Amino acid sequence: MLFRAFVLKVASWKPVKKLITKSFLFRPLVKRFVAGEDLDSAIAIGEEYARRGYLVSMDLLGENVATKEEAAQETATYVEMAKKVAASDQKDRINISVKLTALGFDISDEVAEQNYRTILDVCKPHDIFVRADMEASPYTERTIKMIERLRATYTNCGTVLQSYLHRTPGDVQKMIGLKARVRIVKGAYFEPDTVAYQMKPKVDEMYVACAKTLLCEGNYPAIATHDPKIIETLKTFIQKEGIPNERFEWQMIYGVRRDLQEMLLKEGYNIRIYIPYGAAWYPYFSRRLAERPANMLFILKSLFKK
């Protein structure tokens, strides 16, 4: 957790951001984690994964717009994405993730909700699921409340819960009560100890506990992790409890632990690859670096290559 906090702090410095976004040295790593900057390239990559047997979640990178006009622009891009997914021969294997801050959450709940509804309305006739990503803790309660409001009308909406937040076990029960689909993650934002656990063993413990609850009681939960120890722990639990593979899915990020992705697919599990794209990739990229020391080592090796 200290490593993550350090990396996120350094990544926020303007000289570091300029170096990473402008230098060609970082392009191979950015390309590994980000599926291009335009929609057509990302859709093509998503369809390729789908044809190989994976499930896919498309995500437009970008967050924290400041005006209604910017929010409307982001919404229009998501609508375009939804239409392209609906027209794809792989549409049954592809869903969409949205950032509520990109839809106007910082302007008002009403603006973000209306834009989310617009996207859900386009997707609903095609049975395309649209998940609201969970962002930093100041947005958590508002996101939960929005899903509570929308769930009665839109069965194709759901959200993400973060195991490092103290409040998450209660939110797990709320989402189970709504029969809303949940992706469980550890959490990738820099949070104070008043709202989030700071030590990795405790975060992992809470992750496993929440995942087990969702596997037993949830509506098709997404178990999002690249941690091989946690995967093995949960696989043992799944087998012991006799939970069918069709009741849940694993989720992993494009470019991260491709060996584990392939292993789970070969073992007959549903596995969805989260495919991000877009020009506003830096915040997302920073969080990926902060999650795993191995990603930073990849950068250092790249810097010393001829």
PDB file of C-alpha atoms in Angstrom:
ATOM      1  CA  MET A   1       0.000   0.000   0.000  1.00  0.00           C
ATOM      2  CA  LEU A   2       2.921   2.355   0.733  1.00  0.00           C
ATOM      3  CA  PHE A   3       4.354   1.586  -2.708  1.00  0.00           C
ATOM      4  CA  ARG A   4       1.024   2.483  -4.325  1.00  0.00           C
ATOM      5  CA  ALA A   5       0.765   5.746  -2.396  1.00  0.00           C
ATOM      6  CA  PHE A   6       4.326   6.670  -3.400  1.00  0.00           C
ATOM      7  CA  VAL A   7       3.768   5.933  -7.099  1.00  0.00           C
ATOM      8  CA  LEU A   8       0.465   7.831  -7.217  1.00  0.00           C
ATOM      9  CA  LYS A   9       2.097  10.830  -5.537  1.00  0.00           C
ATOM     10  CA  VAL A  10       5.035  10.857  -7.943  1.00  0.00           C
ATOM     11  CA  ALA A  11       2.733  10.376 -10.938  1.00  0.00           C
ATOM     12  CA  SER A  12       0.805  13.504  -9.942  1.00  0.00           C
ATOM     13  CA  TRP A  13       3.903  15.688 -10.367  1.00  0.00           C
ATOM     14  CA  LYS A  14       3.685  17.679 -13.598  1.00  0.00           C
ATOM     15  CA  PRO A  15       7.277  16.973 -14.758  1.00  0.00           C
ATOM     16  CA  VAL A  16       6.673  13.220 -14.347  1.00  0.00           C
ATOM     17  CA  LYS A  17       3.397  13.399 -16.252  1.00  0.00           C
ATOM     18  CA  LYS A  18       5.061  15.360 -19.054  1.00  0.00           C
ATOM     19  CA  LEU A  19       7.922  12.867 -19.260  1.00  0.00           C
ATOM     20  CA  ILE A  20       5.634   9.838 -19.470  1.00  0.00           C
ATOM     21  CA  THR A  21       3.090  11.330 -21.875  1.00  0.00           C
ATOM     22  CA  LYS A  22       5.665  12.853 -24.250  1.00  0.00           C
ATOM     23  CA  SER A  23       8.547  10.370 -24.250  1.00  0.00           C
ATOM     24  CA  PHE A  24       8.615   7.575 -26.813  1.00  0.00           C
ATOM     25  CA  LEU A  25      10.346   5.391 -24.199  1.00  0.00           C
ATOM     26  CA  PHE A  26       7.046   4.813 -22.412  1.00  0.00           C
ATOM     27  CA  ARG A  27       4.964   4.056 -25.496  1.00  0.00           C
ATOM     28  CA  PRO A  28       5.483   0.260 -25.372  1.00  0.00           C
ATOM     29  CA  LEU A  29       4.149   0.108 -21.816  1.00  0.00           C
ATOM     30  CA  VAL A  30       1.253   2.453 -22.553  1.00  0.00           C
ATOM     31  CA  LYS A  31       0.355   0.304 -25.568  1.00  0.00           C
ATOM     32  CA  ARG A  32       0.436  -2.773 -23.354  1.00  0.00           C
ATOM     33  CA  PHE A  33      -2.231  -1.350 -21.019  1.00  0.00           C
ATOM     34  CA  VAL A  34      -4.254   0.910 -23.350  1.00  0.00           C
ATOM     35  CA  ALA A  35      -5.980  -0.411 -26.481  1.00  0.00           C
ATOM     36  CA  GLY A  36      -5.326   2.659 -28.620  1.00  0.00           C
ATOM     37  CA  GLU A  37      -6.777   6.145 -28.557  1.00  0.00           C
ATOM     38  CA  ASP A  38      -9.733   5.681 -30.941  1.00  0.00           C
ATOM     39  CA  LEU A  39     -12.938   3.652 -30.681  1.00  0.00           C
ATOM     40  CA  ASP A  40     -12.550   1.610 -33.872  1.00  0.00           C
ATOM     41  CA  SER A  41      -9.120   0.309 -32.808  1.00  0.00           C
ATOM     42  CA  ALA A  42     -10.427  -0.621 -29.365  1.00  0.00           C
ATOM     43  CA  ILE A  43     -13.543  -2.341 -30.730  1.00  0.00           C
ATOM     44  CA  ALA A  44     -11.372  -4.370 -33.112  1.00  0.00           C
ATOM     45  CA  ILE A  45      -9.207  -5.531 -30.198  1.00  0.00           C
ATOM     46  CA  GLY A  46     -12.317  -6.331 -28.160  1.00  0.00           C
ATOM     47  CA  GLU A  47     -13.786  -8.392 -30.996  1.00  0.00           C
ATOM     48  CA  GLU A  48     -10.500 -10.271 -31.382  1.00  0.00           C
ATOM     49  CA  TYR A  49     -10.572 -11.228 -27.702  1.00  0.00           C
ATOM     50  CA  ALA A  50     -14.231 -12.245 -27.982  1.00  0.00           C
ATOM     51  CA  ARG A  51     -13.509 -14.544 -30.924  1.00  0.00           C
ATOM     52  CA  ARG A  52     -10.802 -16.221 -28.832  1.00  0.00           C
ATOM     53  CA  GLY A  53     -13.427 -17.103 -26.228  1.00  0.00           C
ATOM     54  CA  TYR A  54     -13.063 -14.227 -23.780  1.00  0.00           C
ATOM     55  CA  LEU A  55     -15.757 -11.872 -22.589  1.00  0.00           C
ATOM     56  CA  VAL A  56     -14.987  -8.160 -22.929  1.00  0.00           C
ATOM     57  CA  SER A  57     -15.732  -4.871 -21.176  1.00  0.00           C
ATOM     58  CA  MET A  58     -15.062  -1.711 -23.212  1.00  0.00           C
ATOM     59  CA  ASP A  59     -14.059   1.439 -21.332  1.00  0.00           C
ATOM     60  CA  LEU A  60     -13.492   4.997 -22.560  1.00  0.00           C
ATOM     61  CA  LEU A  61     -10.727   6.560 -20.486  1.00  0.00           C
ATOM     62  CA  GLY A  62     -11.487   9.986 -19.083  1.00  0.00           C
ATOM     63  CA  GLU A  63     -12.956  11.383 -15.893  1.00  0.00           C
ATOM     64  CA  ASN A  64     -13.907  14.541 -13.981  1.00  0.00           C
ATOM     65  CA  VAL A  65     -15.408  16.745 -16.679  1.00  0.00           C
ATOM     66  CA  ALA A  66     -16.291  20.270 -15.528  1.00  0.00           C
ATOM     67  CA  THR A  67     -19.130  21.359 -17.806  1.00  0.00           C
ATOM     68  CA  LYS A  68     -22.438  19.993 -19.088  1.00  0.00           C
ATOM     69  CA  GLU A  69     -21.119  20.334 -22.621  1.00  0.00           C
ATOM     70  CA  GLU A  70     -18.099  18.125 -21.852  1.00  0.00           C
ATOM     71  CA  ALA A  71     -20.368  15.585 -20.153  1.00  0.00           C
ATOM     72  CA  ALA A  72     -22.654  15.549 -23.183  1.00  0.00           C
ATOM     73  CA  GLN A  73     -19.633  14.936 -25.427  1.00  0.00           C
ATOM     74  CA  GLU A  74     -18.504  11.989 -23.315  1.00  0.00           C
ATOM     75  CA  THR A  75     -22.052  10.620 -23.288  1.00  0.00           C
ATOM     76  CA  ALA A  76     -22.239  10.871 -27.079  1.00  0.00           C
ATOM     77  CA  THR A  77     -18.999   8.892 -27.358  1.00  0.00           C
ATOM     78  CA  TYR A  78     -20.388   6.166 -25.075  1.00  0.00           C
ATOM     79  CA  VAL A  79     -23.565   6.081 -27.173  1.00  0.00           C
ATOM     80  CA  GLU A  80     -21.438   5.669 -30.306  1.00  0.00           C
ATOM     81  CA  MET A  81     -19.584   2.846 -28.551  1.00  0.00           C
ATOM     82  CA  ALA A  82     -22.887   1.194 -27.617  1.00  0.00           C
ATOM     83  CA  LYS A  83     -24.116   1.347 -31.210  1.00  0.00           C
ATOM     84  CA  LYS A  84     -20.899  -0.193 -32.512  1.00  0.00           C
ATOM     85  CA  VAL A  85     -21.123  -2.968 -29.919  1.00  0.00           C
ATOM     86  CA  ALA A  86     -24.769  -3.581 -30.857  1.00  0.00           C
ATOM     87  CA  ALA A  87     -23.756  -3.889 -34.519  1.00  0.00           C
ATOM     88  CA  SER A  88     -20.898  -6.297 -33.780  1.00  0.00           C
ATOM     89  CA  ASP A  89     -21.184 -10.014 -34.441  1.00  0.00           C
ATOM     90  CA  GLN A  90     -19.647 -10.404 -30.963  1.00  0.00           C
ATOM     91  CA  LYS A  91     -22.140  -8.185 -29.128  1.00  0.00           C
ATOM     92  CA  ASP A  92     -23.271 -10.995 -26.818  1.00  0.00           C
ATOM     93  CA  ARG A  93     -19.739 -11.173 -25.398  1.00  0.00           C
ATOM     94  CA  ILE A  94     -19.124  -7.421 -24.971  1.00  0.00           C
ATOM     95  CA  ASN A  95     -20.355  -5.007 -22.334  1.00  0.00           C
ATOM     96  CA  ILE A  96     -19.482  -1.413 -21.401  1.00  0.00           C
ATOM     97  CA  SER A  97     -17.994   0.317 -18.358  1.00  0.00           C
ATOM     98  CA  VAL A  98     -18.595   4.021 -17.717  1.00  0.00           C
ATOM     99  CA  LYS A  99     -17.072   6.613 -15.379  1.00  0.00           C
ATOM    100  CA  LEU A 100     -19.782   8.703 -13.731  1.00  0.00           C
ATOM    101  CA  THR A 101     -17.357  11.608 -13.333  1.00  0.00           C
ATOM    102  CA  ALA A 102     -17.029  11.608 -17.127  1.00  0.00           C
ATOM    103  CA  LEU A 103     -20.826  11.884 -17.322  1.00  0.00           C
ATOM    104  CA  GLY A 104     -20.969  14.957 -15.083  1.00  0.00           C
ATOM    105  CA  PHE A 105     -20.873  13.686 -11.481  1.00  0.00           C
ATOM    106  CA  ASP A 106     -18.847  16.745 -10.420  1.00  0.00           C
ATOM    107  CA  ILE A 107     -21.578  18.991 -11.826  1.00  0.00           C
ATOM    108  CA  SER A 108     -24.490  17.210 -10.148  1.00  0.00           C
ATOM    109  CA  ASP A 109     -25.946  13.778  -9.504  1.00  0.00           C
ATOM    110  CA  GLU A 110     -28.838  14.694 -11.798  1.00  0.00           C
ATOM    111  CA  VAL A 111     -26.597  15.468 -14.781  1.00  0.00           C
ATOM    112  CA  ALA A 112     -24.593  12.249 -14.388  1.00  0.00           C
ATOM    113  CA  GLU A 113     -27.713  10.149 -13.878  1.00  0.00           C
ATOM    114  CA  GLN A 114     -29.481  11.538 -16.934  1.00  0.00           C
ATOM    115  CA  ASN A 115     -26.435  10.859 -19.096  1.00  0.00           C
ATOM    116  CA  TYR A 116     -26.119   7.349 -17.652  1.00  0.00           C
ATOM    117  CA  ARG A 117     -29.805   6.784 -18.429  1.00  0.00           C
ATOM    118  CA  THR A 118     -29.209   7.906 -22.016  1.00  0.00           C
ATOM    119  CA  ILE A 119     -26.533   5.231 -22.438  1.00  0.00           C
ATOM    120  CA  LEU A 120     -28.629   2.574 -20.690  1.00  0.00           C
ATOM    121  CA  ASP A 121     -31.601   3.369 -22.943  1.00  0.00           C
ATOM    122  CA  VAL A 122     -29.493   2.728 -26.052  1.00  0.00           C
ATOM    123  CA  CYS A 123     -28.089  -0.504 -24.614  1.00  0.00           C
ATOM    124  CA  LYS A 124     -31.207  -1.991 -23.042  1.00  0.00           C
ATOM    125  CA  PRO A 125     -32.914  -3.215 -26.274  1.00  0.00           C
ATOM    126  CA  HIS A 126     -29.698  -5.040 -27.199  1.00  0.00           C
ATOM    127  CA  ASP A 127     -29.223  -6.530 -23.715  1.00  0.00           C
ATOM    128  CA  ILE A 128     -25.864  -4.750 -23.331  1.00  0.00           C
ATOM    129  CA  PHE A 129     -24.791  -4.429 -19.714  1.00  0.00           C
ATOM    130  CA  VAL A 130     -23.375  -1.036 -18.644  1.00  0.00           C
ATOM    131  CA  ARG A 131     -21.387  -1.006 -15.408  1.00  0.00           C
ATOM    132  CA  ALA A 132     -20.692   2.218 -13.500  1.00  0.00           C
ATOM    133  CA  ASP A 133     -17.074   2.047 -12.381  1.00  0.00           C
ATOM    134  CA  MET A 134     -16.436   2.979  -8.762  1.00  0.00           C
ATOM    135  CA  GLU A 135     -14.088   5.912  -8.359  1.00  0.00           C
ATOM    136  CA  ALA A 136     -12.520   7.561  -5.286  1.00  0.00           C
ATOM    137  CA  SER A 137     -14.296   7.323  -1.923  1.00  0.00           C
ATOM    138  CA  PRO A 138     -16.071  10.734  -2.067  1.00  0.00           C
ATOM    139  CA  TYR A 139     -18.159   9.266  -4.901  1.00  0.00           C
ATOM    140  CA  THR A 140     -18.947   5.924  -3.288  1.00  0.00           C
ATOM    141  CA  GLU A 141     -22.197   6.705  -1.493  1.00  0.00           C
ATOM    142  CA  ARG A 142     -23.513   8.724  -4.441  1.00  0.00           C
ATOM    143  CA  THR A 143     -22.753   5.877  -6.846  1.00  0.00           C
ATOM    144  CA  ILE A 144     -24.505   3.340  -4.625  1.00  0.00           C
ATOM    145  CA  LYS A 145     -27.550   5.621  -4.344  1.00  0.00           C
ATOM    146  CA  MET A 146     -27.680   6.053  -8.106  1.00  0.00           C
ATOM    147  CA  ILE A 147     -27.661   2.303  -8.707  1.00  0.00           C
ATOM    148  CA  GLU A 148     -30.447   1.974  -6.131  1.00  0.00           C
ATOM    149  CA  ARG A 149     -32.518   4.523  -8.086  1.00  0.00           C
ATOM    150  CA  LEU A 150     -31.822   3.026 -11.506  1.00  0.00           C
ATOM    151  CA  ARG A 151     -32.045  -0.670 -10.742  1.00  0.00           C
ATOM    152  CA  ALA A 152     -35.855  -0.832 -10.845  1.00  0.00           C
ATOM    153  CA  THR A 153     -35.880   0.449 -14.449  1.00  0.00           C
ATOM    154  CA  TYR A 154     -32.589  -0.849 -15.796  1.00  0.00           C
ATOM    155  CA  THR A 155     -31.616  -4.442 -15.146  1.00  0.00           C
ATOM    156  CA  ASN A 156     -28.593  -3.763 -17.382  1.00  0.00           C
ATOM    157  CA  CYS A 157     -26.863  -1.532 -14.802  1.00  0.00           C
ATOM    158  CA  GLY A 158     -24.468  -2.420 -12.007  1.00  0.00           C
ATOM    159  CA  THR A 159     -21.337  -1.154 -10.301  1.00  0.00           C
ATOM    160  CA  VAL A 160     -17.983  -1.910  -8.660  1.00  0.00           C
ATOM    161  CA  LEU A 161     -17.092  -2.320  -4.979  1.00  0.00           C
ATOM    162  CA  GLN A 162     -13.621  -1.884  -3.479  1.00  0.00           C
ATOM    163  CA  SER A 163     -12.474  -4.202  -0.709  1.00  0.00           C
ATOM    164  CA  TYR A 164     -10.110  -1.691   0.865  1.00  0.00           C
ATOM    165  CA  LEU A 165     -12.984   0.569   1.963  1.00  0.00           C
ATOM    166  CA  HIS A 166     -14.269  -0.033   5.475  1.00  0.00           C
ATOM    167  CA  ARG A 167     -17.865   0.291   4.291  1.00  0.00           C
ATOM    168  CA  THR A 168     -17.759  -2.345   1.552  1.00  0.00           C
ATOM    169  CA  PRO A 169     -19.304  -5.369   3.367  1.00  0.00           C
ATOM    170  CA  GLY A 170     -22.453  -3.303   3.912  1.00  0.00           C
ATOM    171  CA  ASP A 171     -22.480  -2.229   0.270  1.00  0.00           C
ATOM    172  CA  VAL A 172     -22.106  -5.878  -0.796  1.00  0.00           C
ATOM    173  CA  GLN A 173     -25.326  -6.684   1.072  1.00  0.00           C
ATOM    174  CA  LYS A 174     -27.113  -3.690  -0.503  1.00  0.00           C
ATOM    175  CA  MET A 175     -26.194  -4.820  -4.008  1.00  0.00           C
ATOM    176  CA  ILE A 176     -27.195  -8.410  -3.253  1.00  0.00           C
ATOM    177  CA  GLY A 177     -30.575  -7.115  -2.082  1.00  0.00           C
ATOM    178  CA  LEU A 178     -30.988  -5.210  -5.352  1.00  0.00           C
ATOM    179  CA  LYS A 179     -29.810  -8.225  -7.394  1.00  0.00           C
ATOM    180  CA  ALA A 180     -27.367  -5.808  -9.022  1.00  0.00           C
ATOM    181  CA  ARG A 181     -24.283  -7.185 -10.715  1.00  0.00           C
ATOM    182  CA  VAL A 182     -21.084  -6.279  -8.850  1.00  0.00           C
ATOM    183  CA  ARG A 183     -17.431  -6.287  -9.792  1.00  0.00           C
ATOM    184  CA  ILE A 184     -15.301  -6.690  -6.672  1.00  0.00           C
ATOM    185  CA  VAL A 185     -11.819  -5.117  -6.764  1.00  0.00           C
ATOM    186  CA  LYS A 186      -9.210  -4.261  -4.134  1.00  0.00           C
ATOM    187  CA  GLY A 187      -9.178  -0.528  -4.937  1.00  0.00           C
ATOM    188  CA  ALA A 188      -6.610   1.629  -6.729  1.00  0.00           C
ATOM    189  CA  TYR A 189      -7.084   5.157  -5.355  1.00  0.00           C
ATOM    190  CA  PHE A 190      -5.008   6.853  -2.668  1.00  0.00           C
ATOM    191  CA  GLU A 191      -7.364   6.865   0.339  1.00  0.00           C
ATOM    192  CA  PRO A 192      -6.892   7.943   3.980  1.00  0.00           C
ATOM    193  CA  ASP A 193      -6.917   5.362   6.766  1.00  0.00           C
ATOM    194  CA  THR A 194     -10.182   6.816   8.057  1.00  0.00           C
ATOM    195  CA  VAL A 195     -12.047   5.249   5.132  1.00  0.00           C
ATOM    196  CA  ALA A 196      -9.749   2.521   3.789  1.00  0.00           C
ATOM    197  CA  TYR A 197      -7.514  -0.249   5.083  1.00  0.00           C
ATOM    198  CA  GLN A 198      -3.860   0.551   4.451  1.00  0.00           C
ATOM    199  CA  MET A 199      -2.185  -2.839   4.883  1.00  0.00           C
ATOM    200  CA  LYS A 200      -2.258  -5.336   2.025  1.00  0.00           C
ATOM    201  CA  PRO A 201      -3.024  -8.429   4.164  1.00  0.00           C
ATOM    202  CA  LYS A 202      -6.186  -6.782   5.504  1.00  0.00           C
ATOM    203  CA  VAL A 203      -7.252  -5.594   2.036  1.00  0.00           C
ATOM    204  CA  ASP A 204      -6.730  -9.129   0.707  1.00  0.00           C
ATOM    205  CA  GLU A 205      -8.650 -10.624   3.632  1.00  0.00           C
ATOM    206  CA  MET A 206     -11.593  -8.304   2.980  1.00  0.00           C
ATOM    207  CA  TYR A 207     -11.426  -9.012  -0.756  1.00  0.00           C
ATOM    208  CA  VAL A 208     -11.690 -12.770  -0.243  1.00  0.00           C
ATOM    209  CA  ALA A 209     -14.533 -12.367   2.268  1.00  0.00           C
ATOM    210  CA  CYS A 210     -16.540 -10.072  -0.046  1.00  0.00           C
ATOM    211  CA  ALA A 211     -15.866 -12.294  -3.057  1.00  0.00           C
ATOM    212  CA  LYS A 212     -17.083 -15.391  -1.203  1.00  0.00           C
ATOM    213  CA  THR A 213     -20.292 -13.613  -0.180  1.00  0.00           C
ATOM    214  CA  LEU A 214     -20.930 -12.474  -3.743  1.00  0.00           C
ATOM    215  CA  LEU A 215     -20.185 -15.923  -5.160  1.00  0.00           C
ATOM    216  CA  CYS A 216     -22.728 -17.493  -2.817  1.00  0.00           C
ATOM    217  CA  GLU A 217     -25.427 -14.811  -2.827  1.00  0.00           C
ATOM    218  CA  GLY A 218     -24.752 -12.341  -5.634  1.00  0.00           C
ATOM    219  CA  ASN A 219     -26.181 -11.966  -9.132  1.00  0.00           C
ATOM    220  CA  TYR A 220     -23.422 -13.052 -11.544  1.00  0.00           C
ATOM    221  CA  PRO A 221     -20.550 -11.302  -9.714  1.00  0.00           C
ATOM    222  CA  ALA A 222     -17.293 -10.348 -11.424  1.00  0.00           C
ATOM    223  CA  ILE A 223     -14.236 -11.427  -9.444  1.00  0.00           C
ATOM    224  CA  ALA A 224     -11.602  -8.953 -10.624  1.00  0.00           C
ATOM    225  CA  THR A 225      -8.083  -9.852  -9.511  1.00  0.00           C
ATOM    226  CA  HIS A 226      -4.644 -10.707 -10.867  1.00  0.00           C
ATOM    227  CA  ASP A 227      -3.481 -12.130  -7.552  1.00  0.00           C
ATOM    228  CA  PRO A 228      -2.665 -15.845  -8.086  1.00  0.00           C
ATOM    229  CA  LYS A 229      -2.955 -16.672  -4.363  1.00  0.00           C
ATOM    230  CA  ILE A 230      -6.424 -15.156  -4.168  1.00  0.00           C
ATOM    231  CA  ILE A 231      -7.449 -16.900  -7.389  1.00  0.00           C
ATOM    232  CA  GLU A 232      -6.380 -20.277  -6.013  1.00  0.00           C
ATOM    233  CA  THR A 233      -8.116 -19.595  -2.679  1.00  0.00           C
ATOM    234  CA  LEU A 234     -11.359 -18.723  -4.433  1.00  0.00           C
ATOM    235  CA  LYS A 235     -11.119 -21.629  -6.888  1.00  0.00           C
ATOM    236  CA  THR A 236     -10.870 -24.004  -3.916  1.00  0.00           C
ATOM    237  CA  PHE A 237     -13.901 -22.313  -2.341  1.00  0.00           C
ATOM    238  CA  ILE A 238     -15.882 -22.473  -5.605  1.00  0.00           C
ATOM    239  CA  GLN A 239     -15.205 -26.190  -5.977  1.00  0.00           C
ATOM    240  CA  LYS A 240     -15.987 -26.910  -2.325  1.00  0.00           C
ATOM    241  CA  GLU A 241     -19.310 -25.034  -2.500  1.00  0.00           C
ATOM    242  CA  GLY A 242     -20.211 -26.516  -5.886  1.00  0.00           C
ATOM    243  CA  ILE A 243     -20.696 -23.101  -7.516  1.00  0.00           C
ATOM    244  CA  PRO A 244     -21.225 -23.551 -11.280  1.00  0.00           C
ATOM    245  CA  ASN A 245     -18.915 -21.633 -13.623  1.00  0.00           C
ATOM    246  CA  GLU A 246     -21.873 -19.949 -15.306  1.00  0.00           C
ATOM    247  CA  ARG A 247     -22.819 -18.218 -12.036  1.00  0.00           C
ATOM    248  CA  PHE A 248     -19.854 -15.788 -12.083  1.00  0.00           C
ATOM    249  CA  GLU A 249     -16.920 -14.511 -14.099  1.00  0.00           C
ATOM    250  CA  TRP A 250     -13.301 -13.598 -13.479  1.00  0.00           C
ATOM    251  CA  GLN A 251     -12.169 -10.200 -14.728  1.00  0.00           C
ATOM    252  CA  MET A 252      -8.697  -9.024 -15.634  1.00  0.00           C
ATOM    253  CA  ILE A 253      -7.219  -5.926 -17.223  1.00  0.00           C
ATOM    254  CA  TYR A 254      -5.980  -5.776 -20.792  1.00  0.00           C
ATOM    255  CA  GLY A 255      -2.231  -6.345 -20.790  1.00  0.00           C
ATOM    256  CA  VAL A 256      -1.940  -7.562 -17.183  1.00  0.00           C
ATOM    257  CA  ARG A 257      -1.110 -11.197 -16.357  1.00  0.00           C
ATOM    258  CA  ARG A 258      -1.987 -12.589 -19.755  1.00  0.00           C
ATOM    259  CA  ASP A 259      -0.676 -15.955 -18.551  1.00  0.00           C
ATOM    260  CA  LEU A 260      -3.370 -16.094 -15.854  1.00  0.00           C
ATOM    261  CA  GLN A 261      -6.022 -14.980 -18.325  1.00  0.00           C
ATOM    262  CA  GLU A 262      -5.182 -17.840 -20.658  1.00  0.00           C
ATOM    263  CA  MET A 263      -4.981 -20.349 -17.800  1.00  0.00           C
ATOM    264  CA  LEU A 264      -8.469 -19.506 -16.508  1.00  0.00           C
ATOM    265  CA  LEU A 265      -9.920 -19.601 -20.023  1.00  0.00           C
ATOM    266  CA  LYS A 266      -8.412 -23.041 -20.654  1.00  0.00           C
ATOM    267  CA  GLU A 267      -9.832 -24.263 -17.351  1.00  0.00           C
ATOM    268  CA  GLY A 268     -13.326 -23.470 -18.618  1.00  0.00           C
ATOM    269  CA  TYR A 269     -14.083 -20.354 -16.592  1.00  0.00           C
ATOM    270  CA  ASN A 270     -15.822 -17.254 -17.891  1.00  0.00           C
ATOM    271  CA  ILE A 271     -13.181 -14.534 -18.034  1.00  0.00           C
ATOM    272  CA  ARG A 272     -13.783 -10.951 -19.099  1.00  0.00           C
ATOM    273  CA  ILE A 273     -10.992  -8.652 -20.258  1.00  0.00           C
ATOM    274  CA  TYR A 274     -11.372  -4.970 -19.349  1.00  0.00           C
ATOM    275  CA  ILE A 275     -10.269  -3.040 -22.455  1.00  0.00           C
ATOM    276  CA  PRO A 276      -9.599   0.688 -21.932  1.00  0.00           C
ATOM    277  CA  TYR A 277      -8.958   3.148 -24.728  1.00  0.00           C
ATOM    278  CA  GLY A 278      -8.815   6.886 -25.325  1.00  0.00           C
ATOM    279  CA  ALA A 279      -6.523   9.900 -25.304  1.00  0.00           C
ATOM    280  CA  ALA A 280      -7.048  10.639 -21.588  1.00  0.00           C
ATOM    281  CA  TRP A 281      -5.106   7.567 -20.485  1.00  0.00           C
ATOM    282  CA  TYR A 282      -2.640   9.017 -17.958  1.00  0.00           C
ATOM    283  CA  PRO A 283      -4.655   8.703 -14.682  1.00  0.00           C
ATOM    284  CA  TYR A 284      -5.594   5.114 -15.530  1.00  0.00           C
ATOM    285  CA  PHE A 285      -2.011   4.312 -16.530  1.00  0.00           C
ATOM    286  CA  SER A 286      -0.696   5.750 -13.238  1.00  0.00           C
ATOM    287  CA  ARG A 287      -2.999   3.509 -11.209  1.00  0.00           C
ATOM    288  CA  ARG A 288      -1.839   0.441 -13.134  1.00  0.00           C
ATOM    289  CA  LEU A 289       1.788   1.298 -12.347  1.00  0.00           C
ATOM    290  CA  ALA A 290       0.925   1.764  -8.694  1.00  0.00           C
ATOM    291  CA  GLU A 291      -0.759  -1.622  -8.402  1.00  0.00           C
ATOM    292  CA  ARG A 292       2.243  -3.806  -9.198  1.00  0.00           C
ATOM    293  CA  PRO A 293       5.989  -3.254  -8.696  1.00  0.00           C
ATOM    294  CA  ALA A 294       6.521  -5.463 -11.757  1.00  0.00           C
ATOM    295  CA  ASN A 295       5.006  -2.751 -13.944  1.00  0.00           C
ATOM    296  CA  MET A 296       7.566  -0.239 -12.669  1.00  0.00           C
ATOM    297  CA  LEU A 297      10.370  -2.720 -13.334  1.00  0.00           C
ATOM    298  CA  PHE A 298       9.110  -3.007 -16.906  1.00  0.00           C
ATOM    299  CA  ILE A 299       9.558   0.760 -17.290  1.00  0.00           C
ATOM    300  CA  LEU A 300      13.050   0.777 -15.796  1.00  0.00           C
ATOM    301  CA  LYS A 301      14.163  -2.017 -18.126  1.00  0.00           C
ATOM    302  CA  SER A 302      12.738  -0.094 -21.088  1.00  0.00           C
ATOM    303  CA  LEU A 303      14.722   3.014 -20.141  1.00  0.00           C
ATOM    304  CA  PHE A 304      18.003   1.133 -20.349  1.00  0.00           C
ATOM    305  CA  LYS A 305      17.312  -0.703 -23.599  1.00  0.00           C
ATOM    306  CA  LYS A 306      19.124   0.514 -26.691  1.00  0.00           C
TER     307      LYS A 306
END
